Tab-separated table of C-alpha atoms in Angstrom:
chain	number	residue	atom	x	y	z
A	2	MET	CA	0.669	-17.472	-0.964
A	3	GLU	CA	-2.377	-18.953	-2.328
A	4	ALA	CA	-2.798	-20.016	-6.089
A	5	ARG	CA	-5.380	-17.929	-7.756
A	6	THR	CA	-7.469	-18.758	-11.205
A	7	GLY	CA	-8.125	-15.450	-12.447
A	8	ALA	CA	-5.679	-13.524	-14.889
A	9	GLY	CA	-5.523	-10.114	-12.804
A	10	ARG	CA	-2.767	-8.613	-10.826
A	11	PHE	CA	-2.756	-7.309	-7.436
A	12	ILE	CA	-0.303	-4.479	-7.084
A	13	VAL	CA	0.170	-2.608	-3.540
A	14	LEU	CA	1.849	0.729	-2.989
A	15	GLU	CA	3.387	0.983	0.348
A	16	GLY	CA	5.320	3.541	2.463
A	17	GLY	CA	5.323	5.911	5.325
A	18	ASP	CA	3.005	8.872	5.600
A	19	GLY	CA	3.949	11.568	2.940
A	20	ALA	CA	5.653	9.299	0.662
A	21	GLY	CA	2.902	10.381	-1.986
A	22	LYS	CA	1.095	6.883	-2.436
A	23	THR	CA	-2.216	8.498	-2.944
A	24	THR	CA	-0.926	10.583	-5.666
A	25	GLN	CA	0.912	7.687	-7.296
A	26	VAL	CA	-2.192	5.482	-7.150
A	27	ALA	CA	-3.962	8.116	-9.140
A	28	LEU	CA	-1.279	8.266	-11.682
A	29	LEU	CA	-1.099	4.734	-12.050
A	30	SER	CA	-4.866	4.449	-12.399
A	31	ALA	CA	-4.878	7.131	-15.110
A	32	TRP	CA	-2.146	5.350	-17.131
A	33	LEU	CA	-3.956	1.742	-16.874
A	34	GLU	CA	-7.157	3.803	-18.096
A	35	ALA	CA	-5.116	5.377	-21.033
A	36	ILE	CA	-3.778	1.844	-21.931
A	37	GLY	CA	-7.312	0.473	-21.816
A	38	LEU	CA	-6.404	-2.211	-18.916
A	39	PRO	CA	-9.352	-2.825	-16.859
A	40	HIS	CA	-8.333	-2.029	-13.125
A	41	VAL	CA	-9.580	-1.077	-9.698
A	42	SER	CA	-7.849	1.548	-7.620
A	43	THR	CA	-8.626	1.482	-3.954
A	44	ARG	CA	-7.272	2.172	-0.440
A	45	GLU	CA	-6.769	0.418	3.110
A	46	PRO	CA	-8.359	0.634	5.437
A	47	GLY	CA	-11.375	1.363	3.591
A	48	GLY	CA	-12.529	0.396	-0.133
A	49	THR	CA	-15.767	-0.867	1.385
A	50	PRO	CA	-18.633	0.552	3.532
A	51	VAL	CA	-17.483	-1.213	6.664
A	52	GLY	CA	-13.901	-0.468	5.748
A	53	GLU	CA	-14.680	3.180	5.659
A	54	ALA	CA	-16.466	3.203	8.862
A	55	ILE	CA	-13.350	1.475	10.337
A	56	ARG	CA	-11.119	3.950	8.983
A	57	THR	CA	-12.995	6.693	10.546
A	58	VAL	CA	-12.481	5.400	14.003
A	59	VAL	CA	-8.998	4.195	13.354
A	60	LEU	CA	-7.600	7.309	11.772
A	61	GLY	CA	-10.070	9.975	12.632
A	62	ARG	CA	-10.671	9.742	16.471
A	63	ALA	CA	-7.518	11.203	17.954
A	64	ASP	CA	-9.761	11.647	21.303
A	65	LEU	CA	-9.755	7.713	21.789
A	66	ASP	CA	-7.279	5.896	23.928
A	67	MET	CA	-6.844	2.837	21.650
A	68	PRO	CA	-4.711	-0.096	22.670
A	69	ALA	CA	-2.262	-1.261	19.867
A	70	GLN	CA	-4.150	-4.515	20.037
A	71	THR	CA	-7.595	-3.024	19.288
A	72	GLU	CA	-5.916	-0.928	16.430
A	73	LEU	CA	-4.634	-4.051	14.908
A	74	LEU	CA	-7.832	-5.934	15.103
A	75	LEU	CA	-9.989	-3.011	13.627
A	76	ILE	CA	-7.604	-2.798	10.599
A	77	LEU	CA	-7.719	-6.595	10.249
A	78	ALA	CA	-11.619	-6.509	10.365
A	79	ALA	CA	-11.652	-3.703	7.655
A	80	ARG	CA	-9.185	-6.087	5.589
A	81	ALA	CA	-11.296	-8.864	5.662
A	82	ALA	CA	-14.290	-7.194	4.124
A	83	PHE	CA	-11.531	-5.483	1.619
A	84	VAL	CA	-10.342	-8.977	0.375
A	85	ARG	CA	-13.868	-10.479	0.031
A	86	ASP	CA	-15.542	-7.436	-1.451
A	87	VAL	CA	-13.209	-5.792	-3.563
A	88	VAL	CA	-9.900	-7.611	-4.195
A	89	ARG	CA	-10.999	-11.050	-4.906
A	90	PRO	CA	-13.960	-10.229	-7.398
A	91	ALA	CA	-11.613	-7.958	-9.378
A	92	LEU	CA	-8.744	-10.665	-9.546
A	93	GLU	CA	-11.344	-13.186	-10.631
A	94	ALA	CA	-12.596	-10.859	-13.374
A	95	GLY	CA	-9.137	-10.610	-14.610
A	96	LYS	CA	-8.637	-6.977	-13.560
A	97	VAL	CA	-5.552	-5.254	-12.138
A	98	VAL	CA	-6.035	-4.137	-8.552
A	99	ILE	CA	-3.891	-0.933	-7.439
A	100	ALA	CA	-4.244	-0.580	-3.570
A	101	ASP	CA	-3.150	2.144	-1.414
A	102	ARG	CA	-1.738	-0.231	1.359
A	103	PHE	CA	-2.139	-3.763	2.391
A	104	SER	CA	-0.513	-6.192	4.690
A	105	LEU	CA	2.942	-4.830	4.609
A	106	SER	CA	1.707	-1.750	6.341
A	107	THR	CA	0.383	-3.760	9.186
A	108	LEU	CA	3.807	-5.394	9.853
A	109	ALA	CA	5.389	-1.853	9.608
A	110	TYR	CA	2.943	0.175	11.727
A	111	GLN	CA	1.374	-2.233	14.100
A	112	GLY	CA	4.513	-4.552	14.397
A	113	TYR	CA	7.527	-2.415	14.107
A	114	GLY	CA	5.818	0.889	14.914
A	115	ARG	CA	3.483	-0.112	17.876
A	116	GLY	CA	5.889	-2.914	19.118
A	117	LEU	CA	3.395	-5.786	18.643
A	118	PRO	CA	4.858	-9.190	18.032
A	119	LEU	CA	5.326	-9.892	14.559
A	120	HIS	CA	4.142	-13.539	14.692
A	121	GLN	CA	0.884	-12.482	16.155
A	122	VAL	CA	0.573	-9.841	13.527
A	123	ARG	CA	1.319	-12.272	10.676
A	124	ALA	CA	-1.309	-14.721	12.277
A	125	GLY	CA	-3.846	-11.898	12.202
A	126	ILE	CA	-3.221	-11.004	8.634
A	127	ASP	CA	-3.609	-14.488	7.666
A	128	ILE	CA	-6.962	-14.842	9.057
A	129	ALA	CA	-8.345	-11.382	7.419
A	130	THR	CA	-6.728	-12.283	3.867
A	131	GLY	CA	-7.239	-16.019	3.801
A	132	GLY	CA	-3.669	-16.378	2.529
A	133	LEU	CA	-4.232	-13.718	-0.242
A	134	SER	CA	-1.055	-11.851	-0.900
A	135	PRO	CA	-0.181	-9.061	-3.591
A	136	ASP	CA	1.878	-10.064	-6.780
A	137	LEU	CA	4.042	-6.998	-5.970
A	138	TYR	CA	4.585	-4.388	-3.262
A	139	LEU	CA	6.058	-1.259	-4.399
A	140	LEU	CA	7.542	0.389	-1.443
A	141	LEU	CA	7.732	4.225	-1.660
A	142	ASP	CA	10.749	5.168	0.459
A	143	LEU	CA	11.553	8.321	1.726
A	144	PRO	CA	13.135	9.530	5.000
A	145	SER	CA	10.578	10.013	7.718
A	146	GLY	CA	11.408	13.847	8.354
A	147	GLU	CA	10.923	14.533	4.518
A	148	GLY	CA	7.477	12.771	4.617
A	149	ALA	CA	6.576	15.096	7.672
A	150	GLU	CA	7.881	17.872	5.973
A	151	ARG	CA	5.729	17.128	2.971
A	152	GLN	CA	2.634	16.958	4.992
A	153	ARG	CA	3.181	20.149	6.512
A	154	ARG	CA	3.918	21.991	3.375
A	155	ASP	CA	0.762	20.647	1.721
A	156	GLY	CA	-1.126	21.599	4.922
A	157	ALA	CA	-2.146	18.131	5.844
A	158	GLU	CA	-3.716	17.481	9.294
A	159	ALA	CA	-2.140	14.556	11.053
A	160	ASP	CA	-4.532	11.605	11.457
A	161	ARG	CA	-4.417	9.721	14.690
A	162	ILE	CA	-1.690	7.246	13.668
A	163	GLU	CA	0.259	10.174	12.083
A	164	ALA	CA	0.328	12.066	15.259
A	165	ALA	CA	2.158	9.250	17.290
A	166	GLY	CA	5.393	11.390	16.557
A	167	ALA	CA	8.736	11.393	14.832
A	168	ASP	CA	10.199	8.323	16.755
A	169	PHE	CA	7.077	6.291	15.477
A	170	ARG	CA	7.694	7.479	11.986
A	171	GLU	CA	11.287	6.350	12.100
A	172	ALA	CA	10.446	3.011	13.478
A	173	VAL	CA	7.868	2.502	10.653
A	174	ARG	CA	10.365	3.420	8.045
A	175	ASN	CA	13.001	1.154	9.525
A	176	GLY	CA	10.526	-1.677	9.592
A	177	TYR	CA	9.581	-1.095	6.045
A	178	LEU	CA	13.187	-1.445	5.067
A	179	ALA	CA	13.597	-4.476	7.088
A	180	LEU	CA	10.583	-6.144	5.811
A	181	ALA	CA	11.790	-5.354	2.248
A	182	GLU	CA	14.722	-7.546	2.851
A	183	SER	CA	12.794	-10.473	4.225
A	184	GLU	CA	9.443	-10.462	2.550
A	185	PRO	CA	8.789	-11.849	-1.127
A	186	ARG	CA	7.897	-9.638	-3.818
A	187	VAL	CA	8.717	-6.102	-2.361
A	188	GLU	CA	10.531	-3.415	-4.459
A	189	VAL	CA	11.940	-0.441	-2.745
A	190	VAL	CA	11.256	2.846	-5.046
A	191	SER	CA	12.743	6.090	-4.206
A	192	ALA	CA	9.879	8.571	-3.488
A	193	ARG	CA	12.198	11.612	-3.854
A	194	GLY	CA	11.494	13.788	-6.912
A	195	THR	CA	8.410	15.055	-8.787
A	196	PRO	CA	5.367	13.106	-8.921
A	197	GLU	CA	5.953	12.418	-12.623
A	198	GLU	CA	9.522	11.173	-11.812
A	199	VAL	CA	8.277	8.701	-9.235
A	200	HIS	CA	5.602	7.427	-11.447
A	201	ALA	CA	7.984	6.644	-14.365
A	202	ARG	CA	9.947	4.583	-11.665
A	203	LEU	CA	6.798	2.652	-10.711
A	204	ARG	CA	5.554	2.300	-14.321
A	205	ASP	CA	9.339	0.854	-15.184
A	206	HIS	CA	9.139	-1.729	-12.458
A	207	LEU	CA	5.557	-2.910	-13.604
A	208	LEU	CA	6.517	-3.154	-17.258
A	209	THR	CA	9.805	-4.842	-16.468
A	210	ARG	CA	8.121	-7.379	-13.643
A	211	PHE	CA	4.732	-8.203	-15.716
A	212	PRO	CA	5.362	-7.387	-19.367
A	213	GLU	CA	2.590	-9.902	-20.131
A	214	THR	CA	0.158	-7.708	-18.150
A	215	PHE	CA	1.138	-4.304	-18.796
A	216	LEU	CA	2.327	-4.688	-22.494
A	217	ALA	CA	-0.655	-6.874	-23.505
A	218	GLU	CA	-2.499	-4.011	-24.911
A	219	GLY	CA	0.087	-3.391	-27.600
A	220	PRO	CA	3.107	-1.112	-27.824
A	221	ILE	CA	3.312	1.288	-24.926
A	222	ASP	CA	5.850	4.268	-24.592
A	223	ARG	CA	8.228	3.403	-21.865
A	224	GLY	CA	9.890	6.956	-21.752
A	225	ARG	CA	9.537	9.334	-18.864
A	226	SER	CA	6.142	10.860	-17.995
A	227	GLY	CA	5.879	14.635	-17.880
């Protein structure tokens, strides 16, 4: 992991589809806004014009017969722009970055899910990020079947990757849990419960892990939200 000169923090929410990452990014952003902490909330693939264009192809074009290697390289292309144009400038300005997905997703989905060799995936990630790693991954864990059921209940239409099926979802979840055992700075957080309950768990992790950042604006209520 490279050394950084800025005072910002890079926090990434990870997890399988239906775990609630998008909701939790929004709740964390609202909390940081309330305590007056400068921050950027963003997503991957995306966050930049080129990244959003790639996202449309990778997730939205179910009609494309896309090799796993192509999928990987497109995601890494989006990440290179994301790191250059969003993450690095924010960190150098001393802001907190809250991201929906980053490199752990690539290892879980394209490595464990698609079956690409992990050493090759890691090499590509290193090129795309220039060695930049988050300060903390918060892995929202939920059994893959429950995630799929949440999406059905919410009426969410499966994107190209989500449509890969139950076995793929299970491989991704197992990959995430394996990575949590071997990768530095990964905290597994239960995604079960109400959004407010999950948000409180995430907040507690951040307040405990980085009090100098998240308590810097003065006393903050550490009680449960909701």
